[in-house]
Each structure stands twice: as structure tokens, then as C-alpha cells.
mmCIF file of C-alpha atoms in Angstrom:
data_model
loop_
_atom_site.group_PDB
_atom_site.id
_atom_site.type_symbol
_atom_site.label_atom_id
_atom_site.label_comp_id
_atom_site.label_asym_id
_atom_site.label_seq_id
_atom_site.Cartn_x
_atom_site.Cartn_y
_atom_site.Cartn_z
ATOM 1 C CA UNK A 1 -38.638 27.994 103.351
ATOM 2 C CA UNK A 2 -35.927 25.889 101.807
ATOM 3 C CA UNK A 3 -35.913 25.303 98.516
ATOM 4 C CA UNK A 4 -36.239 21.150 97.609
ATOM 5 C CA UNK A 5 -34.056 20.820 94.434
ATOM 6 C CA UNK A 6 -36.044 18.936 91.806
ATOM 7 C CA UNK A 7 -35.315 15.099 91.009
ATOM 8 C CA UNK A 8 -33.763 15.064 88.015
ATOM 9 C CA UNK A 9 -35.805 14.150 85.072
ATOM 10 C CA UNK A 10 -33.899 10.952 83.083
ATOM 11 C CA UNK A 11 -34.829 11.216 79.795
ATOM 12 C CA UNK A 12 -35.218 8.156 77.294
ATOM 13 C CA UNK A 13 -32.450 8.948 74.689
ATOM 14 C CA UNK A 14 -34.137 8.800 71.677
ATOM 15 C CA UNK A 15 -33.450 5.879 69.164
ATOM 16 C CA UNK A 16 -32.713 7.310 66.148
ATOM 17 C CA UNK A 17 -32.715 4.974 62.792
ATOM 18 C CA UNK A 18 -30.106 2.114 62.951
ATOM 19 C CA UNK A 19 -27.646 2.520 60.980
ATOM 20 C CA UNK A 20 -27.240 -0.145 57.530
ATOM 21 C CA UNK A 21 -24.342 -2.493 58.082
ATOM 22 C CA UNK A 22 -21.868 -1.702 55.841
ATOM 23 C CA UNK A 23 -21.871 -5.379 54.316
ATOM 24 C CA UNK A 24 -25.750 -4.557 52.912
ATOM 25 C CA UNK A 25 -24.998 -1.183 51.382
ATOM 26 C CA UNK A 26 -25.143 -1.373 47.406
ATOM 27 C CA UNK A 27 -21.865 -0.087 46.465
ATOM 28 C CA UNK A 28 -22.386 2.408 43.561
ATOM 29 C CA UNK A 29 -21.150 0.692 39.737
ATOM 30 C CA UNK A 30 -18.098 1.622 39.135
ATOM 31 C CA UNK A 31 -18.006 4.161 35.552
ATOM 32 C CA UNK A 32 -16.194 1.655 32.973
ATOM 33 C CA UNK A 33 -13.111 3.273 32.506
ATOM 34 C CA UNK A 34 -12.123 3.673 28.726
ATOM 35 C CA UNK A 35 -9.183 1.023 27.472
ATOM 36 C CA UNK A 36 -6.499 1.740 24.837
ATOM 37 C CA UNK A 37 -7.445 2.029 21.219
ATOM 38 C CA UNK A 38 -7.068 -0.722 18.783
ATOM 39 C CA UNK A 39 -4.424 -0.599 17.139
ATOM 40 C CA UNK A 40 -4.267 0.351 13.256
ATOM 41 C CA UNK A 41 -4.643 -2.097 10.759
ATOM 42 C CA UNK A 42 -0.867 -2.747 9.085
ATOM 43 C CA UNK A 43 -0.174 -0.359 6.118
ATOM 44 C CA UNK A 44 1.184 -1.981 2.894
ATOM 45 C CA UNK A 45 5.377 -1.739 3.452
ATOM 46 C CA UNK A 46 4.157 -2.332 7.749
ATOM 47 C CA UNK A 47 2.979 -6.045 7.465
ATOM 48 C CA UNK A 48 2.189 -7.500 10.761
ATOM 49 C CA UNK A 49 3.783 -10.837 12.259
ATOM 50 C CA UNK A 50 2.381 -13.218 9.277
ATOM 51 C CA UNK A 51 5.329 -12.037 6.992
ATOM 52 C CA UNK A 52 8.760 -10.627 7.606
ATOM 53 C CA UNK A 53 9.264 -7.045 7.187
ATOM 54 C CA UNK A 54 9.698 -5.249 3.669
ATOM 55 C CA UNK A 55 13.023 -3.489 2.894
ATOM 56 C CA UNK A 56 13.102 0.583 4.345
ATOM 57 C CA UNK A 57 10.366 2.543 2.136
ATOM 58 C CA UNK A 58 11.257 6.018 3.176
ATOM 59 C CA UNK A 59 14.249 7.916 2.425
ATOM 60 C CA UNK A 60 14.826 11.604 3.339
ATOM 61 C CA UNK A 61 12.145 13.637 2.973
ATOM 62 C CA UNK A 62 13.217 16.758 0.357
ATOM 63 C CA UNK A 63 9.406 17.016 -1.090
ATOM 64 C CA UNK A 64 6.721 18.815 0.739
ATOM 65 C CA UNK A 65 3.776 16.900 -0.144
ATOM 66 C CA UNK A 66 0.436 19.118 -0.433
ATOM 67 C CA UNK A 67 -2.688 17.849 1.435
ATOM 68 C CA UNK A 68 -5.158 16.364 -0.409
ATOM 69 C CA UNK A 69 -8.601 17.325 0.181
ATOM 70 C CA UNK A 70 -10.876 15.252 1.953
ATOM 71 C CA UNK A 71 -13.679 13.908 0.390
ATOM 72 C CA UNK A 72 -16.312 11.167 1.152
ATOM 73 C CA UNK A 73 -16.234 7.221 -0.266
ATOM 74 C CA UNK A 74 -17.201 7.016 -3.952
ATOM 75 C CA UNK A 75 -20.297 6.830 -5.308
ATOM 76 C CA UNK A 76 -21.499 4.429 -8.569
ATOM 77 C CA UNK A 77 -22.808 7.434 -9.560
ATOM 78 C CA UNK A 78 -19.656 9.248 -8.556
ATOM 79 C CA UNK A 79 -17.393 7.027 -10.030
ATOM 80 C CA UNK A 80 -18.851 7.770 -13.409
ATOM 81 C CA UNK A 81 -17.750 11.737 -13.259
ATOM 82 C CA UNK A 82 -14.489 13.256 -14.147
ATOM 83 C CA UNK A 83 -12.230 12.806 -11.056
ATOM 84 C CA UNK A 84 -10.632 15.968 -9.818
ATOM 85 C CA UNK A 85 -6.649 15.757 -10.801
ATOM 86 C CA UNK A 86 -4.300 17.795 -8.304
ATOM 87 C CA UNK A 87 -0.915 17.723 -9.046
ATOM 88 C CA UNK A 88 2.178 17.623 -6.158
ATOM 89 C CA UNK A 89 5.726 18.725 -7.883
ATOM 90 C CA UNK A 90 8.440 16.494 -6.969
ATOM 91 C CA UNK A 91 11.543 15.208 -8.623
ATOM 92 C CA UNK A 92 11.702 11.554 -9.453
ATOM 93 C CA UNK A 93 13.739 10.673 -6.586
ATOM 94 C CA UNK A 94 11.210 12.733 -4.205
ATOM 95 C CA UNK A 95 8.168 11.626 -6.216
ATOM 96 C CA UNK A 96 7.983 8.348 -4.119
ATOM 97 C CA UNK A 97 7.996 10.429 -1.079
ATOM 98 C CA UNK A 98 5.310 12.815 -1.822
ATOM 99 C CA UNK A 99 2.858 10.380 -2.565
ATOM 100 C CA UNK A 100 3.808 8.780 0.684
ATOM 101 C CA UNK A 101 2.752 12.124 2.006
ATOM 102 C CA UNK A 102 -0.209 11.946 0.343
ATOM 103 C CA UNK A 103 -1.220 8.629 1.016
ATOM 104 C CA UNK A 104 -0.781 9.491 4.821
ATOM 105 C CA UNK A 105 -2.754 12.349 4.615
ATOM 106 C CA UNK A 106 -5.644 10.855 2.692
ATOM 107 C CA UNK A 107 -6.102 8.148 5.590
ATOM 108 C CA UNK A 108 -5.609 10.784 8.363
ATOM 109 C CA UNK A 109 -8.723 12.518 6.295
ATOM 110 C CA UNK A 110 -10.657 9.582 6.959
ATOM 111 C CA UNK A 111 -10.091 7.723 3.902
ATOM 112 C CA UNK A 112 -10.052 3.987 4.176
ATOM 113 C CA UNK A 113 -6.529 1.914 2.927
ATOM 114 C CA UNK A 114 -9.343 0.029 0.258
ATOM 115 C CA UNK A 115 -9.649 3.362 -1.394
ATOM 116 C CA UNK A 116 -6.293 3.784 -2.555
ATOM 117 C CA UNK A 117 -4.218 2.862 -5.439
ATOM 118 C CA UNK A 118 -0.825 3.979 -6.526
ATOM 119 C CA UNK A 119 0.591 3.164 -9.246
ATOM 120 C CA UNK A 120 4.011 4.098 -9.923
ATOM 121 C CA UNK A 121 5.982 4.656 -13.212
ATOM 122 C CA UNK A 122 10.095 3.642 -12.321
ATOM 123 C CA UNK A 123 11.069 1.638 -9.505
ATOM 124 C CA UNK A 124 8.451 -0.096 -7.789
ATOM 125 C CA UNK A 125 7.251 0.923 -4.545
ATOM 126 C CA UNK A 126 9.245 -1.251 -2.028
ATOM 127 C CA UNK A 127 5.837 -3.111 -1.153
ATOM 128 C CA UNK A 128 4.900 -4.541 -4.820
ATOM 129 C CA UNK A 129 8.437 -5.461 -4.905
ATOM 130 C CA UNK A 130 7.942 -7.388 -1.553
ATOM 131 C CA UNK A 131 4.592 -9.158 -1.926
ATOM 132 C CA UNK A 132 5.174 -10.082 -5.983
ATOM 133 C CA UNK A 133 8.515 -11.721 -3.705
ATOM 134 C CA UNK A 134 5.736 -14.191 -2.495
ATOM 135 C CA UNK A 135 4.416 -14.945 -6.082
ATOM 136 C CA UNK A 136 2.054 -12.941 -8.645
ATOM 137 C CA UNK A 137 -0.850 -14.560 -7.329
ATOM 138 C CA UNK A 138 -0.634 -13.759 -3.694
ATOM 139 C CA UNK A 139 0.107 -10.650 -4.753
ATOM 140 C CA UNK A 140 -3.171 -10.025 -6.411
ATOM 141 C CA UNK A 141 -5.169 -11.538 -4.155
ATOM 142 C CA UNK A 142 -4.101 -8.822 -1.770
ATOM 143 C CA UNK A 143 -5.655 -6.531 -4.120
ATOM 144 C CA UNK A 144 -8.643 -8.626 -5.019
ATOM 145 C CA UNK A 145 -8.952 -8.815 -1.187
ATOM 146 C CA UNK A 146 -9.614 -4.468 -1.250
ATOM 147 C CA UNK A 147 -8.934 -3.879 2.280
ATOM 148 C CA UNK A 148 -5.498 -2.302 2.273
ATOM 149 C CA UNK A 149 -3.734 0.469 -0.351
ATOM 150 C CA UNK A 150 -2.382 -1.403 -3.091
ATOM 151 C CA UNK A 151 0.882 -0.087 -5.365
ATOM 152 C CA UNK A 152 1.180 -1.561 -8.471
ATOM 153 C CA UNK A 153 3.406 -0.396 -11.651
ATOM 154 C CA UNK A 154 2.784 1.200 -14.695
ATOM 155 C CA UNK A 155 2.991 -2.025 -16.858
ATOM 156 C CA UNK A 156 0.334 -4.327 -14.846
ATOM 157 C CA UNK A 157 -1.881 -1.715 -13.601
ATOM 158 C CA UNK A 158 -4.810 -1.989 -16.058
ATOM 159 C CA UNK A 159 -5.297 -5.062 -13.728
ATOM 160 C CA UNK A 160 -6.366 -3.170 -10.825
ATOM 161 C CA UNK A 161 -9.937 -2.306 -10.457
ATOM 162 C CA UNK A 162 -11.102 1.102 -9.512
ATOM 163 C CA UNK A 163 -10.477 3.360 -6.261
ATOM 164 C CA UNK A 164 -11.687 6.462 -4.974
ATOM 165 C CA UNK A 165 -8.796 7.380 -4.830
ATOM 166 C CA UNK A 166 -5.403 7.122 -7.973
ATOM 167 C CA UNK A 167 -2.111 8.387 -6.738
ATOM 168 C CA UNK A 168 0.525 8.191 -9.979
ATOM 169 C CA UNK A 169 3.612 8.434 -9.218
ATOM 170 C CA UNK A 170 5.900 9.557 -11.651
ATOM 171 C CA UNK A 171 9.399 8.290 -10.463
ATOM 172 C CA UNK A 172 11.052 7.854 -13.698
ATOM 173 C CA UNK A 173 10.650 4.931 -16.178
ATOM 174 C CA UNK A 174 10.316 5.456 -20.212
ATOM 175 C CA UNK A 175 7.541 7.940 -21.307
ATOM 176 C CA UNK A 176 5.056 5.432 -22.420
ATOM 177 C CA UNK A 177 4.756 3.987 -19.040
ATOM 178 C CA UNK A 178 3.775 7.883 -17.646
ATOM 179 C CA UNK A 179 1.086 8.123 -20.541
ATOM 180 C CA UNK A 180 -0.061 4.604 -19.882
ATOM 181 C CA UNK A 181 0.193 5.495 -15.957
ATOM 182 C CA UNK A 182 -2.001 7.972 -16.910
ATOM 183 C CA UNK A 183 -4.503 6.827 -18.822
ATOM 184 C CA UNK A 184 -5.206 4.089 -17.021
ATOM 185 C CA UNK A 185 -5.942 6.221 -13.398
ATOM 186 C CA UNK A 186 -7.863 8.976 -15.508
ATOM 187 C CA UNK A 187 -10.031 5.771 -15.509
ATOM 188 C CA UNK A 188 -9.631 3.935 -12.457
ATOM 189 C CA UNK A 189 -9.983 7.020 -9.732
ATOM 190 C CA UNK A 190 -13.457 7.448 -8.592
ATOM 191 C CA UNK A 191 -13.347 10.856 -7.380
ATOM 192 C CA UNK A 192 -9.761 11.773 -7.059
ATOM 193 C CA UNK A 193 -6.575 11.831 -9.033
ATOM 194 C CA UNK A 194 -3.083 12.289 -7.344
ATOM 195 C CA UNK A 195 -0.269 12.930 -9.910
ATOM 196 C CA UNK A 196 3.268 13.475 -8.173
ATOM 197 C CA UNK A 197 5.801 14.556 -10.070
ATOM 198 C CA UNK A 198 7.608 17.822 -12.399
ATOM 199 C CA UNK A 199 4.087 20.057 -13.100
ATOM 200 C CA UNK A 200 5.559 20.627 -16.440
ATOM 201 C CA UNK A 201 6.049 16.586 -17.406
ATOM 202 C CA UNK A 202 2.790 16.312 -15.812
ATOM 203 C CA UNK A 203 0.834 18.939 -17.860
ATOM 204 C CA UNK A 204 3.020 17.159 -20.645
ATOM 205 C CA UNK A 205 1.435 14.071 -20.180
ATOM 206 C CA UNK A 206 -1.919 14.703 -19.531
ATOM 207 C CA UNK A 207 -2.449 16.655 -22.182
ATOM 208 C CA UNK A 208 -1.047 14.281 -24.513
ATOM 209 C CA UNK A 209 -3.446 11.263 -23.021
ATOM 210 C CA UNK A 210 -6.480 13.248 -22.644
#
């Protein structure tokens, strides 16, 4: 007997789920992507726009200056303690430039430019020399102000009110300004003293003010 093929069965196709038109999908939020860091707040001898540049602060660099060590903000209670003294040897024409060094390494530590004084003992730092330009009182109310590192000299510095941190900078000048350099950051510095200059003048000096 012949064989009758079979009508073909026709299926329904299944429907599967519709898809979501792309115009409903929530797109996924974007990850903020990280922008540039602020930039750093002008050092003293870098001012910003507001005045015109100071005169070249940096000559060659014959001093290595040691690393101070880092240490936290000052205490009240702290500021009433000895501060430790470390001494950097220098000549008087490096002096300047190794507590430059130091100065840079203290921030890069994490200090903060309010918690730094230098006070220097011959020529004054090219940044005194440029703000007192602008009269003595602006140039106190810079340091009155306590935001940025502030360089005063030898004679004037029992003016300043205490840091942390007292760089002295012992870049020539008569002896009585290195004693009175000194004497008065053995009592301004809150936890640190910075002298930079011949470890034998130095040793000189402080024993002679202590």
C-alpha cells in the first residue's frame, strides 16, 4: 500500500519577549571621571597675578640641604616644650639655599606654609625685600594674615609670632644679629628649630644664647 506522506504540521513560531526600544533603556551613569588637581597655593618669592613677580630667589645649588623630619601641627601644649634644633652646614652664600631646601621639604612632609618662619641674619630673603617694597604695613599684614611662610630678618623678627616651625638662616650679618636670630626662634618655634649655617658658628652661637 502506498505510503500518504503526512501534511506538514505549521507550527506557531513562538513569540518570545519584545524586545525594549532602545530610546526607553536607562543608560547606565557614567563613573565621574577625576579632574586636575588644584593648583598650589603661591609660595612667598611665587606671588600669583595680584603683584608682579619678585627678583630670582635661587642661585646654584652647592648645599645639600638635609631633610627635616616630619612632624605633626603644634600643640599649646607643644609649643611650651623645648623645640628640637637640627642643624644643616652651609656657607653663608649657600645658607639661603639650604633653608630653601628645607622649607621645600617641610611642605612636601605635609607641613602647611602658616607653619613656617625664617628668619635670616645678612641679606634678606628676596621676598621680605619684595613685599616691605609695598610698605611695612602690607608687609605685616601678610604675616598677621598666617597663611603663607613668612621671612623676616634678624633685626624685626621679635615681631613675628610663633610657628611650628623656625628656620634661621645664618647668611652673614654682624654677630649680634646671629645671637639675636637665635634667641628669638629658641622662642618662637613650636616644635622645630632649623639652623643653616657653619656647625661650628652654630654650636658657637647657641651655646652662647642658651
Amino acid at each position: 500500500m502506498p505510503l500518504i506522506p503526512e501534511e506538514p504540521q505549521i507550527h506557531e513560531k513562538a513569540q518570545g519577549p519584545r524586545a525594549t526600544p532602545a530610546s526607553s533603556r536607562t543608560a547606565p551613569t557614567p563613573r565621574p571621571v577625576p579632574g586636575p588637581r588644584p593648583a598650589a597655593p603661591p609660595r612667598p618669592g611665587r606671588p600669583g597675578p595680584v603683584r608682579p613677580a619678585p627678583p630670582a630667589q635661587r642661585a646654584s645649588r652647592d648645599t645639600a640641604a638635609a631633610k627635616p623630619g616630619p612632624s605633626g601641627p603644634a600643640t599649646p601644649a607643644a609649643a611650651s616644650a623645648a623645640p628640637q634644633i637640627q642643624l644643616i652646614p652651609a656657607t653663608p652664600d649657600g645658607a639661603l639655599d639650604a633653608a630653601e631646601e628645607a622649607v621645600d621639604l617641610l611642605l612636601d612632609s605635609g607641613r602647611t606654609p602658616g607653619d613656617v618662619l625664617v628668619i635670616t641674619t645678612g641679606e634678606p630673603h628676596p621676598w621680605a625685600a619684595h613685599e616691605l617694597s609695598f610698605g611695612d604695613a602690607a608687609y605685616w599684614a601678610q604675616h598677621d594674615a598666617g597663611d603663607d611662610v613668612f621671612y623676616a630678618d634678624a633685626a624685626v623678627a621679635d615681631r613675628a609670632a610663633s610657628r611650628a616651625v623656625v628656620v634661621v638662616v645664618l647668611n652673614g650679618g654682624p654677630e649680634a644679629a646671629e645671637a639675636t636670630a637665635l634667641t628669638v626662634a629658641r622662642s618662637r618655634a613650636g616644635a622645630l628649630l632649623i639652623v643653616c649655617g657653619d656647625p661650628q658658628r652654630i654650636n658657637s652661637v647657641l651655646g652662647a644664647v642658651v
